[in-house]
Short mmCIF file of C-alpha atoms in Angstrom, two decimals:
data_model
loop_
_atom_site.label_atom_id
_atom_site.label_comp_id
_atom_site.label_asym_id
_atom_site.label_seq_id
_atom_site.Cartn_x
_atom_site.Cartn_y
_atom_site.Cartn_z
CA MET A 14 -66.53 -5.59 59.18
CA THR A 15 -64.14 -5.06 56.29
CA THR A 16 -64.18 -3.94 52.69
CA HIS A 17 -64.81 -7.60 51.78
CA SER A 18 -68.01 -7.93 53.84
CA PRO A 19 -71.29 -8.51 51.96
CA LEU A 20 -73.91 -5.77 52.18
CA VAL A 21 -77.30 -6.95 53.43
CA LEU A 22 -80.42 -4.79 53.20
CA ILE A 23 -82.97 -5.47 55.94
CA GLY A 24 -86.21 -3.81 56.90
CA PRO A 25 -89.98 -4.18 56.72
CA THR A 26 -91.95 -5.14 53.65
CA GLY A 27 -92.25 -2.17 51.31
CA ALA A 28 -89.25 -0.25 52.67
CA GLY A 29 -87.52 -0.43 49.28
CA LYS A 30 -84.91 -3.19 49.68
CA SER A 31 -85.51 -4.83 46.31
CA THR A 32 -85.62 -1.45 44.54
CA VAL A 33 -82.58 0.13 46.18
CA GLY A 34 -80.51 -3.07 46.13
CA PRO A 35 -79.82 -3.26 42.36
CA LEU A 36 -79.00 0.46 42.26
CA LEU A 37 -76.55 0.08 45.13
CA ALA A 38 -74.98 -3.02 43.58
CA ALA A 39 -74.48 -1.18 40.28
CA ARG A 40 -72.75 1.70 42.06
CA LEU A 41 -70.40 -0.69 43.82
CA SER A 42 -69.90 -3.03 40.82
CA LEU A 43 -71.20 -5.97 42.86
CA PRO A 44 -73.79 -8.66 42.04
CA PHE A 45 -77.28 -8.18 43.48
CA ILE A 46 -79.19 -11.05 45.06
CA ASP A 47 -82.80 -10.89 46.19
CA LEU A 48 -82.99 -13.53 48.93
CA ASP A 49 -86.61 -14.46 48.20
CA HIS A 50 -85.86 -14.92 44.47
CA HIS A 51 -82.77 -16.95 45.36
CA ILE A 52 -84.86 -19.25 47.57
CA GLU A 53 -87.45 -19.68 44.80
CA HIS A 54 -84.69 -20.58 42.35
CA VAL A 55 -83.05 -23.09 44.71
CA THR A 56 -86.28 -24.76 45.81
CA ALA A 57 -88.10 -24.40 42.50
CA ARG A 58 -91.14 -23.24 44.49
CA ARG A 59 -92.76 -19.85 44.99
CA ILE A 60 -92.54 -18.24 48.42
CA THR A 61 -96.33 -18.28 48.74
CA ASP A 62 -96.34 -22.03 48.04
CA LEU A 63 -93.63 -22.66 50.67
CA PHE A 64 -95.68 -20.81 53.26
CA ALA A 65 -98.92 -22.49 52.27
CA GLY A 66 -97.51 -26.01 51.97
CA ASP A 67 -94.84 -26.17 54.68
CA GLY A 68 -95.66 -23.35 57.08
CA GLU A 69 -93.72 -20.31 58.23
CA ALA A 70 -91.35 -22.22 60.55
CA ALA A 71 -90.13 -24.42 57.70
CA PHE A 72 -89.72 -21.39 55.45
CA ARG A 73 -87.65 -19.56 58.09
CA ALA A 74 -85.30 -22.55 58.30
CA ILE A 75 -84.85 -22.52 54.52
CA GLU A 76 -84.36 -18.75 54.60
CA ALA A 77 -81.71 -18.94 57.34
CA SER A 78 -79.80 -21.67 55.53
CA ALA A 79 -79.92 -19.82 52.21
CA LEU A 80 -78.65 -16.58 53.74
CA GLN A 81 -75.88 -18.45 55.58
CA GLY A 82 -74.67 -19.80 52.25
CA LEU A 83 -74.78 -16.39 50.57
CA LEU A 84 -72.84 -14.76 53.40
CA ALA A 85 -70.08 -17.32 52.92
CA GLY A 86 -69.95 -16.81 49.17
CA GLU A 87 -68.93 -14.08 46.77
CA ARG A 88 -69.32 -10.54 48.07
CA ALA A 89 -72.68 -9.15 46.96
CA VAL A 90 -75.53 -6.81 47.81
CA ILE A 91 -78.29 -8.96 49.30
CA ALA A 92 -81.89 -7.88 49.86
CA ALA A 93 -83.10 -10.00 52.77
CA GLY A 94 -86.70 -10.84 53.52
CA ALA A 95 -88.56 -8.74 56.07
CA GLY A 96 -88.67 -11.61 58.57
CA THR A 97 -85.05 -12.72 58.22
CA VAL A 98 -84.15 -11.11 61.55
CA LEU A 99 -86.59 -13.31 63.49
CA ASP A 100 -83.99 -16.08 63.69
CA ALA A 101 -81.44 -15.47 66.49
CA ASP A 102 -78.63 -17.38 64.75
CA THR A 103 -79.19 -15.34 61.60
CA ARG A 104 -78.98 -12.10 63.57
CA ASP A 105 -75.70 -13.27 65.05
CA ARG A 106 -74.30 -14.08 61.58
CA LEU A 107 -75.38 -10.72 60.22
CA ARG A 108 -73.61 -8.91 63.05
CA ARG A 109 -70.42 -10.92 62.55
CA LEU A 110 -70.20 -11.30 58.80
CA ALA A 111 -72.06 -8.51 57.03
CA CYS A 112 -72.53 -4.80 56.71
CA VAL A 113 -76.23 -4.48 57.52
CA ILE A 114 -78.28 -1.61 56.13
CA HIS A 115 -81.68 -1.05 57.71
CA LEU A 116 -84.18 0.61 55.38
CA ASP A 117 -87.42 1.85 56.88
CA ALA A 118 -90.53 3.82 55.98
CA PRO A 119 -93.85 4.67 57.68
CA VAL A 120 -96.58 2.04 57.54
CA ALA A 121 -98.91 4.29 55.51
CA LEU A 122 -96.29 4.77 52.81
CA ARG A 123 -95.44 1.09 52.67
CA LEU A 124 -99.12 0.22 52.31
CA GLY A 125 -99.28 2.44 49.24
CA ARG A 126 -96.20 0.85 47.72
CA LEU A 127 -97.69 -2.62 48.16
CA GLU A 128 -101.15 -1.75 46.92
CA GLU A 129 -100.87 -3.85 43.74
CA SER A 130 -98.92 -6.70 45.33
CA ASP A 131 -100.82 -9.89 46.15
CA ASP A 132 -97.90 -12.25 46.83
CA ARG A 133 -97.29 -11.45 50.51
CA PRO A 134 -98.36 -14.49 52.54
CA LEU A 135 -98.28 -12.66 55.89
CA LEU A 136 -100.28 -9.69 54.63
CA GLN A 137 -103.58 -11.32 53.97
CA GLY A 138 -106.65 -9.68 55.51
CA ASP A 139 -106.14 -6.39 57.37
CA ARG A 140 -102.78 -5.30 55.99
CA ARG A 141 -102.37 -2.23 58.17
CA ALA A 142 -102.95 -4.20 61.37
CA ALA A 143 -100.54 -6.91 60.21
CA MET A 144 -97.82 -4.41 59.32
CA GLU A 145 -98.21 -2.54 62.59
CA ALA A 146 -97.94 -5.79 64.55
CA MET A 147 -94.80 -6.77 62.60
CA GLU A 148 -93.27 -3.38 63.29
CA VAL A 149 -93.70 -3.90 67.03
CA GLU A 150 -92.15 -7.36 66.85
CA ARG A 151 -89.41 -6.81 64.31
CA GLY A 152 -88.46 -3.14 64.77
CA PRO A 153 -86.18 -3.80 67.77
CA LEU A 154 -84.58 -6.73 65.92
CA TYR A 155 -83.73 -4.55 62.91
CA ALA A 156 -82.16 -2.06 65.32
CA GLN A 157 -80.10 -4.83 66.95
CA VAL A 158 -78.29 -5.74 63.74
CA GLY A 159 -78.42 -2.57 61.63
CA ASP A 160 -75.11 -0.79 60.98
CA LEU A 161 -76.84 1.93 59.00
CA HIS A 162 -80.38 3.30 59.32
CA LEU A 163 -82.13 5.13 56.48
CA ASP A 164 -85.73 6.23 56.17
CA THR A 165 -86.72 5.95 52.52
CA ALA A 166 -89.86 8.10 52.82
CA GLY A 167 -89.90 10.88 50.25
CA ARG A 168 -86.56 9.83 48.80
CA ASP A 169 -85.78 8.63 45.31
CA PRO A 170 -84.30 5.09 45.34
CA ALA A 171 -81.18 6.37 43.56
CA ASP A 172 -80.74 8.97 46.31
CA VAL A 173 -80.98 6.23 48.95
CA ALA A 174 -78.37 4.15 47.10
CA GLU A 175 -76.10 7.21 46.95
CA ALA A 176 -76.58 7.86 50.68
CA ILE A 177 -75.53 4.28 51.47
CA THR A 178 -72.49 4.55 49.19
CA ARG A 179 -71.37 7.75 50.91
CA ALA A 180 -71.74 6.22 54.38
CA LEU A 181 -69.81 3.02 53.65
CA PRO A 182 -66.31 4.41 54.38
CA LEU A 183 -67.39 4.92 57.97
CA LEU A 184 -68.54 1.30 58.26
CA LEU A 185 -65.83 -0.63 56.49
CA SER A 186 -62.42 -0.79 58.17
CA ILE A 187 -59.37 0.67 56.47
CA PRO A 188 -56.36 -1.64 56.01
CA GLY A 189 -53.47 -0.61 58.24
CA THR A 190 -55.65 1.36 60.65
CA PRO A 191 -54.78 0.94 64.33
CA ALA A 192 -57.49 -1.17 65.95
CA ALA A 193 -56.90 -0.03 69.53
CA THR A 194 -58.99 2.75 71.00
CA ARG A 195 -57.14 5.30 73.11
CA ARG A 196 -58.84 6.99 76.05
CA LEU A 197 -57.93 10.18 77.86
CA ASP A 198 -59.82 11.61 80.84
CA VAL A 199 -60.24 15.34 81.29
CA ASP A 200 -61.07 17.05 84.59
CA SER A 201 -63.68 19.80 84.37
CA PRO A 202 -65.93 21.82 86.70
CA ARG A 203 -68.86 19.58 85.69
CA GLY A 204 -66.88 16.42 86.46
CA PRO A 205 -64.39 14.33 84.48
CA TYR A 206 -65.22 13.29 80.94
CA PRO A 207 -63.56 10.85 78.52
CA ILE A 208 -62.01 11.48 75.13
CA HIS A 209 -62.12 8.33 73.01
CA VAL A 210 -59.84 8.24 69.96
CA GLY A 211 -60.02 5.31 67.57
CA ASP A 212 -61.07 3.87 64.25
CA GLY A 213 -64.74 2.99 63.71
CA LEU A 214 -66.09 4.39 67.00
CA ILE A 215 -69.29 5.76 65.45
CA ALA A 216 -70.18 2.46 63.80
CA GLU A 217 -69.27 0.42 66.90
CA GLY A 218 -71.26 2.78 69.10
CA SER A 219 -70.67 1.57 72.65
CA ALA A 220 -68.67 4.60 73.88
CA LEU A 221 -71.25 6.91 72.36
CA ALA A 222 -74.19 5.08 73.94
CA ALA A 223 -72.46 4.99 77.32
CA ALA A 224 -72.36 8.80 77.40
CA LEU A 225 -76.17 9.15 77.25
CA ARG A 226 -78.13 9.64 80.48
CA GLY A 227 -81.74 10.15 79.45
CA ARG A 228 -84.18 9.12 76.75
CA HIS A 229 -84.07 12.27 74.56
CA VAL A 230 -81.26 12.72 72.03
CA LEU A 231 -80.97 15.56 69.53
CA ILE A 232 -78.29 15.02 66.90
CA VAL A 233 -77.09 18.27 65.34
CA SER A 234 -75.08 18.04 62.12
CA ASP A 235 -74.64 19.93 58.86
CA ALA A 236 -75.59 19.22 55.28
CA ASN A 237 -72.08 18.10 54.32
CA VAL A 238 -71.54 15.71 57.22
CA ALA A 239 -75.04 14.29 57.77
CA PRO A 240 -75.32 12.27 54.53
CA ARG A 241 -72.13 10.37 55.32
CA PHE A 242 -72.28 9.81 59.04
CA LEU A 243 -75.76 10.47 60.45
CA PRO A 244 -77.37 7.16 59.32
CA VAL A 245 -74.50 5.22 60.90
CA LEU A 246 -74.70 7.13 64.17
CA VAL A 247 -78.49 6.69 64.39
CA ALA A 248 -78.17 2.94 63.76
CA SER A 249 -75.53 2.64 66.48
CA LEU A 250 -77.71 4.41 69.02
CA ARG A 251 -80.76 2.33 68.13
CA ARG A 252 -78.71 -0.85 68.48
CA HIS A 253 -77.26 0.02 71.89
CA ARG A 254 -80.13 2.07 73.34
CA PRO A 255 -83.36 0.91 71.64
CA GLY A 256 -85.62 2.87 74.01
CA ILE A 257 -84.27 6.36 73.32
CA ARG A 258 -86.09 8.97 71.28
CA ILE A 259 -83.86 10.43 68.55
CA SER A 260 -84.42 13.67 66.65
CA CYS A 261 -82.07 15.17 64.08
CA HIS A 262 -81.40 18.77 63.10
CA VAL A 263 -79.26 19.52 60.04
CA LEU A 264 -77.69 22.96 59.60
CA PRO A 265 -76.34 24.58 56.46
CA PRO A 266 -72.54 24.16 56.35
CA GLY A 267 -69.95 26.86 56.90
CA GLU A 268 -68.56 29.28 59.48
CA HIS A 269 -70.95 31.99 58.27
CA GLU A 270 -73.85 29.84 59.50
CA LYS A 271 -72.65 29.89 63.13
CA THR A 272 -75.24 32.50 64.08
CA LEU A 273 -77.79 33.25 66.77
CA ASP A 274 -80.55 32.45 64.26
CA HIS A 275 -79.29 28.89 63.81
CA TRP A 276 -78.70 28.57 67.56
CA ARG A 277 -82.38 29.44 67.99
CA ASP A 278 -83.30 26.75 65.45
CA VAL A 279 -81.53 24.13 67.58
CA ILE A 280 -83.29 25.42 70.70
CA ASP A 281 -86.61 25.12 68.85
CA ALA A 282 -85.75 21.52 67.89
CA LEU A 283 -85.16 20.70 71.56
CA ALA A 284 -88.48 22.29 72.45
CA ARG A 285 -90.36 20.33 69.77
CA MET A 286 -89.08 17.01 71.09
CA GLY A 287 -89.89 17.97 74.68
CA ALA A 288 -86.27 17.49 75.76
CA THR A 289 -85.94 17.01 79.51
CA ARG A 290 -83.07 17.90 81.83
CA ASP A 291 -81.37 14.57 81.21
CA ALA A 292 -81.47 15.02 77.43
CA THR A 293 -78.28 14.88 75.36
CA VAL A 294 -77.29 16.99 72.37
CA ILE A 295 -74.88 15.17 70.06
CA ALA A 296 -72.72 17.47 67.92
CA LEU A 297 -71.80 15.52 64.78
CA GLY A 298 -69.51 17.58 62.61
CA GLY A 299 -66.70 20.08 62.64
CA GLY A 300 -66.02 23.06 64.83
CA VAL A 301 -69.01 25.08 63.69
CA VAL A 302 -71.47 22.34 64.60
CA GLY A 303 -69.66 21.62 67.86
CA ASP A 304 -69.62 25.26 68.93
CA LEU A 305 -73.24 25.96 68.01
CA ALA A 306 -74.71 22.70 69.30
CA GLY A 307 -72.65 23.02 72.47
CA TYR A 308 -73.97 26.51 73.12
CA ALA A 309 -77.55 25.29 72.57
CA ALA A 310 -76.91 22.48 75.10
CA ALA A 311 -75.47 25.02 77.55
CA SER A 312 -78.60 27.16 77.17
CA TRP A 313 -81.41 24.60 77.21
CA MET A 314 -82.81 24.33 80.76
CA ARG A 315 -79.61 26.06 81.94
CA GLY A 316 -77.49 23.23 80.66
CA VAL A 317 -77.97 19.69 79.35
CA ASP A 318 -75.29 17.22 78.27
CA VAL A 319 -73.49 17.58 74.98
CA VAL A 320 -71.46 14.80 73.41
CA GLN A 321 -68.96 16.00 70.85
CA VAL A 322 -68.48 13.71 67.83
CA PRO A 323 -65.95 15.67 65.75
CA THR A 324 -65.56 14.69 62.10
CA THR A 325 -62.71 17.06 61.17
CA LEU A 326 -59.12 16.98 62.32
CA LEU A 327 -59.37 20.55 63.58
CA ALA A 328 -62.38 19.75 65.75
CA MET A 329 -60.79 16.55 67.08
CA VAL A 330 -57.62 18.27 68.28
CA ASP A 331 -59.08 21.59 69.36
CA SER A 332 -62.69 22.76 69.47
CA SER A 333 -64.32 19.54 70.75
CA VAL A 334 -62.12 19.47 73.88
CA GLY A 335 -62.42 21.95 76.72
CA GLY A 336 -66.00 23.15 76.65
CA LYS A 337 -65.80 26.44 74.75
CA THR A 338 -69.11 26.96 72.94
CA ALA A 339 -70.24 30.03 71.01
CA VAL A 340 -71.76 31.68 67.97
CA ASP A 341 -70.40 34.54 65.89
CA LEU A 342 -71.67 38.10 65.50
CA PRO A 343 -70.92 40.51 62.65
CA ALA A 344 -68.67 42.36 65.13
CA GLY A 345 -66.48 39.34 65.83
CA LYS A 346 -66.00 35.61 66.16
CA ASN A 347 -67.33 33.63 69.16
CA LEU A 348 -68.57 36.74 70.99
CA VAL A 349 -71.70 35.05 72.40
CA GLY A 350 -71.21 31.74 74.16
CA ALA A 351 -70.51 29.82 77.34
CA PHE A 352 -68.03 27.40 78.89
CA HIS A 353 -69.87 24.06 78.78
CA PRO A 354 -67.66 20.94 78.99
CA PRO A 355 -68.90 17.89 77.08
CA ALA A 356 -70.08 14.66 78.65
CA ALA A 357 -67.74 12.84 76.24
CA VAL A 358 -65.72 13.32 73.07
CA ILE A 359 -65.85 10.54 70.49
CA ALA A 360 -63.08 11.10 67.92
CA ASP A 361 -63.59 8.50 65.18
CA THR A 362 -60.48 8.76 63.03
CA ARG A 363 -62.22 6.85 60.23
CA THR A 364 -64.15 10.04 59.44
CA LEU A 365 -60.87 11.66 58.38
CA SER A 366 -60.67 9.39 55.33
CA THR A 367 -63.42 11.41 53.65
CA LEU A 368 -62.25 14.86 54.81
CA PRO A 369 -61.45 17.26 51.93
CA ASP A 370 -57.72 17.93 51.60
CA ARG A 371 -58.15 21.59 52.52
CA GLU A 372 -59.94 20.72 55.76
CA LEU A 373 -57.27 18.17 56.66
CA ARG A 374 -54.54 20.77 56.17
CA ALA A 375 -56.52 23.26 58.28
CA GLY A 376 -56.59 20.74 61.12
CA LEU A 377 -52.86 20.18 60.87
CA ALA A 378 -52.38 23.89 61.66
CA GLU A 379 -53.86 23.29 65.11
CA VAL A 380 -51.64 20.22 65.57
CA VAL A 381 -48.60 22.38 64.77
CA LYS A 382 -49.81 24.92 67.30
CA TYR A 383 -49.32 22.50 70.21
CA GLY A 384 -45.70 21.95 69.28
CA ALA A 385 -45.16 25.66 68.74
CA ILE A 386 -46.42 26.64 72.18
CA PHE A 387 -45.57 23.64 74.37
CA ASP A 388 -43.10 21.13 72.94
CA ALA A 389 -40.35 21.68 70.39
CA ALA A 390 -39.83 17.89 70.21
CA PHE A 391 -43.43 17.44 69.07
CA LEU A 392 -42.79 20.01 66.34
CA ASP A 393 -39.78 17.92 65.26
CA TRP A 394 -42.03 14.83 65.19
CA ILE A 395 -44.52 16.68 62.94
CA GLN A 396 -41.65 17.71 60.68
CA ALA A 397 -40.55 14.07 60.38
CA GLN A 398 -44.13 12.84 59.80
CA ALA A 399 -45.26 15.68 57.51
CA ALA A 400 -45.59 13.54 54.39
CA ALA A 401 -47.39 10.75 56.26
CA LEU A 402 -49.81 13.22 57.86
CA ALA A 403 -50.55 14.94 54.56
CA THR A 404 -51.31 11.58 52.90
CA ARG A 405 -53.53 10.45 55.81
CA GLU A 406 -51.51 7.47 56.97
CA PRO A 407 -53.77 6.16 59.76
CA ALA A 408 -51.21 5.52 62.50
CA PRO A 409 -49.43 8.92 62.40
CA LEU A 410 -52.76 10.72 62.07
CA ALA A 411 -54.20 8.93 65.11
CA GLU A 412 -51.00 9.67 67.05
CA ALA A 413 -51.26 13.36 66.15
CA VAL A 414 -54.84 13.44 67.47
CA VAL A 415 -53.96 11.71 70.73
CA ARG A 416 -50.88 13.82 71.45
CA SER A 417 -52.72 17.04 70.64
CA CYS A 418 -55.59 16.07 72.92
CA HIS A 419 -53.09 15.28 75.70
CA PHE A 420 -51.72 18.81 75.48
CA LYS A 421 -55.13 20.45 75.47
CA ALA A 422 -56.64 18.20 78.15
CA ALA A 423 -53.83 19.02 80.56
CA VAL A 424 -54.23 22.76 80.07
CA VAL A 425 -58.02 22.96 80.28
CA ALA A 426 -58.02 20.80 83.42
CA ARG A 427 -55.76 23.35 85.14
CA ASP A 428 -57.51 26.42 83.71
CA PRO A 429 -61.09 25.57 82.68
CA PHE A 430 -62.30 29.17 82.30
CA GLU A 431 -59.24 30.69 80.61
CA GLN A 432 -58.11 32.77 83.55
CA GLY A 433 -54.45 32.03 82.91
CA GLU A 434 -52.42 29.54 80.89
CA ARG A 435 -55.33 28.29 78.77
CA ALA A 436 -54.99 31.55 76.86
CA LEU A 437 -51.76 30.11 75.41
CA LEU A 438 -53.93 27.85 73.24
CA ASN A 439 -54.90 31.00 71.35
CA PHE A 440 -51.46 31.31 69.77
CA GLY A 441 -52.13 32.70 66.29
CA HIS A 442 -55.81 33.21 67.03
CA THR A 443 -55.78 36.95 67.75
CA PHE A 444 -54.51 37.56 64.23
CA GLY A 445 -56.46 34.64 62.77
CA HIS A 446 -59.84 35.68 64.15
CA ALA A 447 -59.28 39.22 62.88
CA ILE A 448 -58.60 37.86 59.40
CA GLU A 449 -61.76 35.72 59.49
CA ALA A 450 -63.93 38.60 60.72
CA GLU A 451 -62.52 41.04 58.17
CA GLN A 452 -63.28 38.50 55.42
CA GLY A 453 -66.86 38.23 56.70
CA TYR A 454 -66.35 34.59 57.71
CA ALA A 455 -66.30 33.71 54.03
CA GLY A 456 -64.27 30.58 54.78
CA ALA A 457 -63.85 28.25 51.84
CA HIS A 458 -66.25 30.33 49.72
CA ASP A 459 -63.92 33.29 49.22
CA GLY A 460 -61.47 33.46 52.10
CA LEU A 461 -59.46 31.46 54.59
CA VAL A 462 -60.96 28.65 56.64
CA HIS A 463 -60.25 28.76 60.38
CA GLY A 464 -57.14 26.57 60.40
CA GLU A 465 -55.63 28.50 57.50
CA ALA A 466 -56.24 31.80 59.29
CA VAL A 467 -54.59 30.37 62.42
CA ALA A 468 -51.58 29.27 60.35
CA VAL A 469 -51.11 32.82 59.08
CA GLY A 470 -51.77 34.12 62.58
CA MET A 471 -49.09 31.90 64.13
CA VAL A 472 -46.48 33.19 61.70
CA LEU A 473 -47.54 36.79 62.40
CA ALA A 474 -47.33 36.13 66.16
CA ALA A 475 -43.86 34.64 65.72
CA ARG A 476 -42.78 37.64 63.60
CA LEU A 477 -44.14 40.02 66.23
CA SER A 478 -42.23 38.11 68.91
CA ALA A 479 -39.03 38.59 66.91
CA ARG A 480 -39.74 42.26 66.28
CA ILE A 481 -40.06 43.08 69.98
CA GLY A 482 -37.04 41.02 70.91
CA LEU A 483 -38.62 37.96 72.52
CA ALA A 484 -37.47 35.30 70.07
CA PRO A 485 -35.11 34.78 67.15
CA ASP A 486 -36.56 35.46 63.72
CA ALA A 487 -35.11 32.11 62.60
CA ASP A 488 -37.75 30.33 64.68
CA ALA A 489 -40.49 32.24 62.88
CA THR A 490 -38.96 31.30 59.54
CA ALA A 491 -38.76 27.62 60.53
CA LEU A 492 -42.40 27.65 61.62
CA ALA A 493 -43.46 29.20 58.32
CA ARG A 494 -41.54 26.57 56.36
CA LEU A 495 -43.19 23.72 58.26
CA LEU A 496 -46.64 25.16 57.67
CA GLU A 497 -45.88 25.66 53.99
CA ARG A 498 -44.68 22.06 53.77
CA LEU A 499 -48.09 21.01 55.09
CA GLY A 500 -49.75 23.06 52.36
CA LEU A 501 -50.88 25.94 54.58
CA PRO A 502 -50.76 29.68 53.87
CA THR A 503 -48.32 31.78 55.87
CA ARG A 504 -48.95 35.31 54.59
CA LEU A 505 -51.89 37.70 54.86
CA PRO A 506 -54.38 37.47 52.00
CA ALA A 507 -54.20 40.41 49.63
CA GLY A 508 -56.52 43.34 50.16
CA LEU A 509 -56.80 43.30 53.97
CA SER A 510 -56.15 46.60 55.71
CA PRO A 511 -53.66 46.44 58.62
CA GLN A 512 -55.57 49.15 60.48
CA ALA A 513 -58.90 47.36 59.99
CA LEU A 514 -57.37 44.11 61.26
CA PHE A 515 -56.01 45.89 64.33
CA GLU A 516 -59.44 47.32 65.11
CA ARG A 517 -60.89 43.80 64.85
CA MET A 518 -58.36 42.63 67.43
CA ARG A 519 -59.65 45.16 69.95
CA LEU A 520 -62.97 43.26 69.98
CA ASP A 521 -61.31 39.86 70.25
CA LYS A 522 -62.06 37.78 73.38
CA LYS A 523 -58.38 37.88 74.26
CA ALA A 524 -58.70 41.59 74.99
CA ASP A 525 -59.76 42.56 78.52
CA ALA A 526 -60.08 45.64 80.72
CA ALA A 527 -56.30 46.04 80.73
CA GLY A 528 -56.22 46.18 76.94
CA LEU A 529 -55.20 43.96 74.07
CA ARG A 530 -53.09 40.93 74.91
CA PHE A 531 -51.17 38.73 72.53
CA ILE A 532 -50.03 35.13 72.77
CA LEU A 533 -46.42 35.28 71.61
CA TRP A 534 -43.40 33.06 72.18
CA ASP A 535 -39.84 33.12 73.46
CA GLY A 536 -39.00 30.65 70.72
CA THR A 537 -40.23 27.24 69.62
CA GLY A 538 -42.17 25.45 72.37
CA ARG A 539 -42.23 28.42 74.78
CA ALA A 540 -45.38 30.53 74.48
CA ARG A 541 -46.35 33.35 76.81
CA ILE A 542 -49.01 36.04 77.31
CA VAL A 543 -47.80 39.54 76.47
CA ARG A 544 -49.52 42.86 77.16
CA ASP A 545 -48.72 46.42 76.17
CA VAL A 546 -47.42 45.62 72.71
CA ALA A 547 -47.02 48.88 70.84
CA GLN A 548 -49.63 49.43 68.15
CA ALA A 549 -46.88 50.52 65.78
CA ASP A 550 -45.16 47.13 66.11
CA VAL A 551 -48.38 45.23 65.43
CA LEU A 552 -49.17 47.37 62.38
CA GLU A 553 -45.66 46.98 61.02
CA VAL A 554 -45.91 43.16 61.24
CA LEU A 555 -49.30 43.32 59.52
CA ARG A 556 -47.94 45.54 56.75
CA ASN A 557 -45.15 43.04 56.12
CA GLY A 558 -47.64 40.16 56.56
#
């Protein structure tokens, strides 16, 4: 579907279509059409009279014809009748021509909403029994055609309209976006898994559904991401796998929430749904959600599947690939965790259109990292595409994701448990993690977000390399200039103690029994692991930070 597609609200009687529709239309500056009122206007007869005089079959034919005409006309928000989906041809048209929003609510709530309504021809007699029977018949049909699923229970109609508005960028294609989906396969100790990179993968849903083995799915997201993307993901799963049981768990946003307490909350959510060994945890969000949800999946019943659905550039090119999962402790970042490769990675580049500028820049730091440690030519490509990447041009951004994933996939396949070269991926991270820990994982609240800390850390690592004679200082200067061009910080934030940062590094995961190790470089594109760096050299680089 495109930005010109009509928006059609479907769902059972009393779900709120006719109430939410005008509010949504006003937000989008579109006309609103209630299909039943349109039919009454065209036929000059009331719906109850059409049912009584001509029968339901005749009414459904009129309804199908009327909706077909509206779908071919001016773009609008259309509230369809509850039984519109009964016609197979109509369902096909909705899938092809419209953005379909499925509104739902429990039967008991809908009964209350309809208490004073007496114009429902199919709700005569025992209303509860009739509505329950319709739910059995029509529920799967709504799921077949719905692009977005929202439960309106306990929600103000204006809030529902806002939720739909926020989700639309994920549903409606962006002009100039590459249509082709790219696939990479990664070898891991648990077996190979695919990385799918493309536009609109969450809304289309087939790659996501194909990754599910069992009937239990827990979707873990955060309060920033869930309003935009969760209703679309749920609708996709219901459409492709109507028999699965879906639960959702929404975390507070931010690195400081990546804690054992929130890990326990996810474990409790799995317990409440009775998740079995073939259950799947879907991590919908950035690196924090991916790390925490992945660790919960690694822990539940000694390991169930996790599907990573990253919604930030940083998560797409780094944390979602390779199977590192963890939570933070006050003593340091990612100190409790496990290696747990995903069953699949679904990188929907359409999610990047709504990413805050700061988060986009943070992700570009990790893209730069791959060129810095592996491929000077890729760093040149980033330099040439810097303006296009910063302004989110779809093709260069998708290319950056694919090429970054290629680099990481190759390394983690050869070294899944970071016993050797995988450590090179931590270029800038020894310094960066120390900065984050010393700032109390304040992130965007009052500190550096992860990608920004890595950007500073890469420059410090390059400066340290120059200080101990491994690389020319000119390479460090060139790296800093590229990062600055992308809008990233390259110097230590004020007020951080060099000695305190050094002590943080001693607790970093990249330290082992032989002592602290650094990922440095011999120059652009040539990273290496270095031990026995003199403390005085590290402190001097930090002081000049």
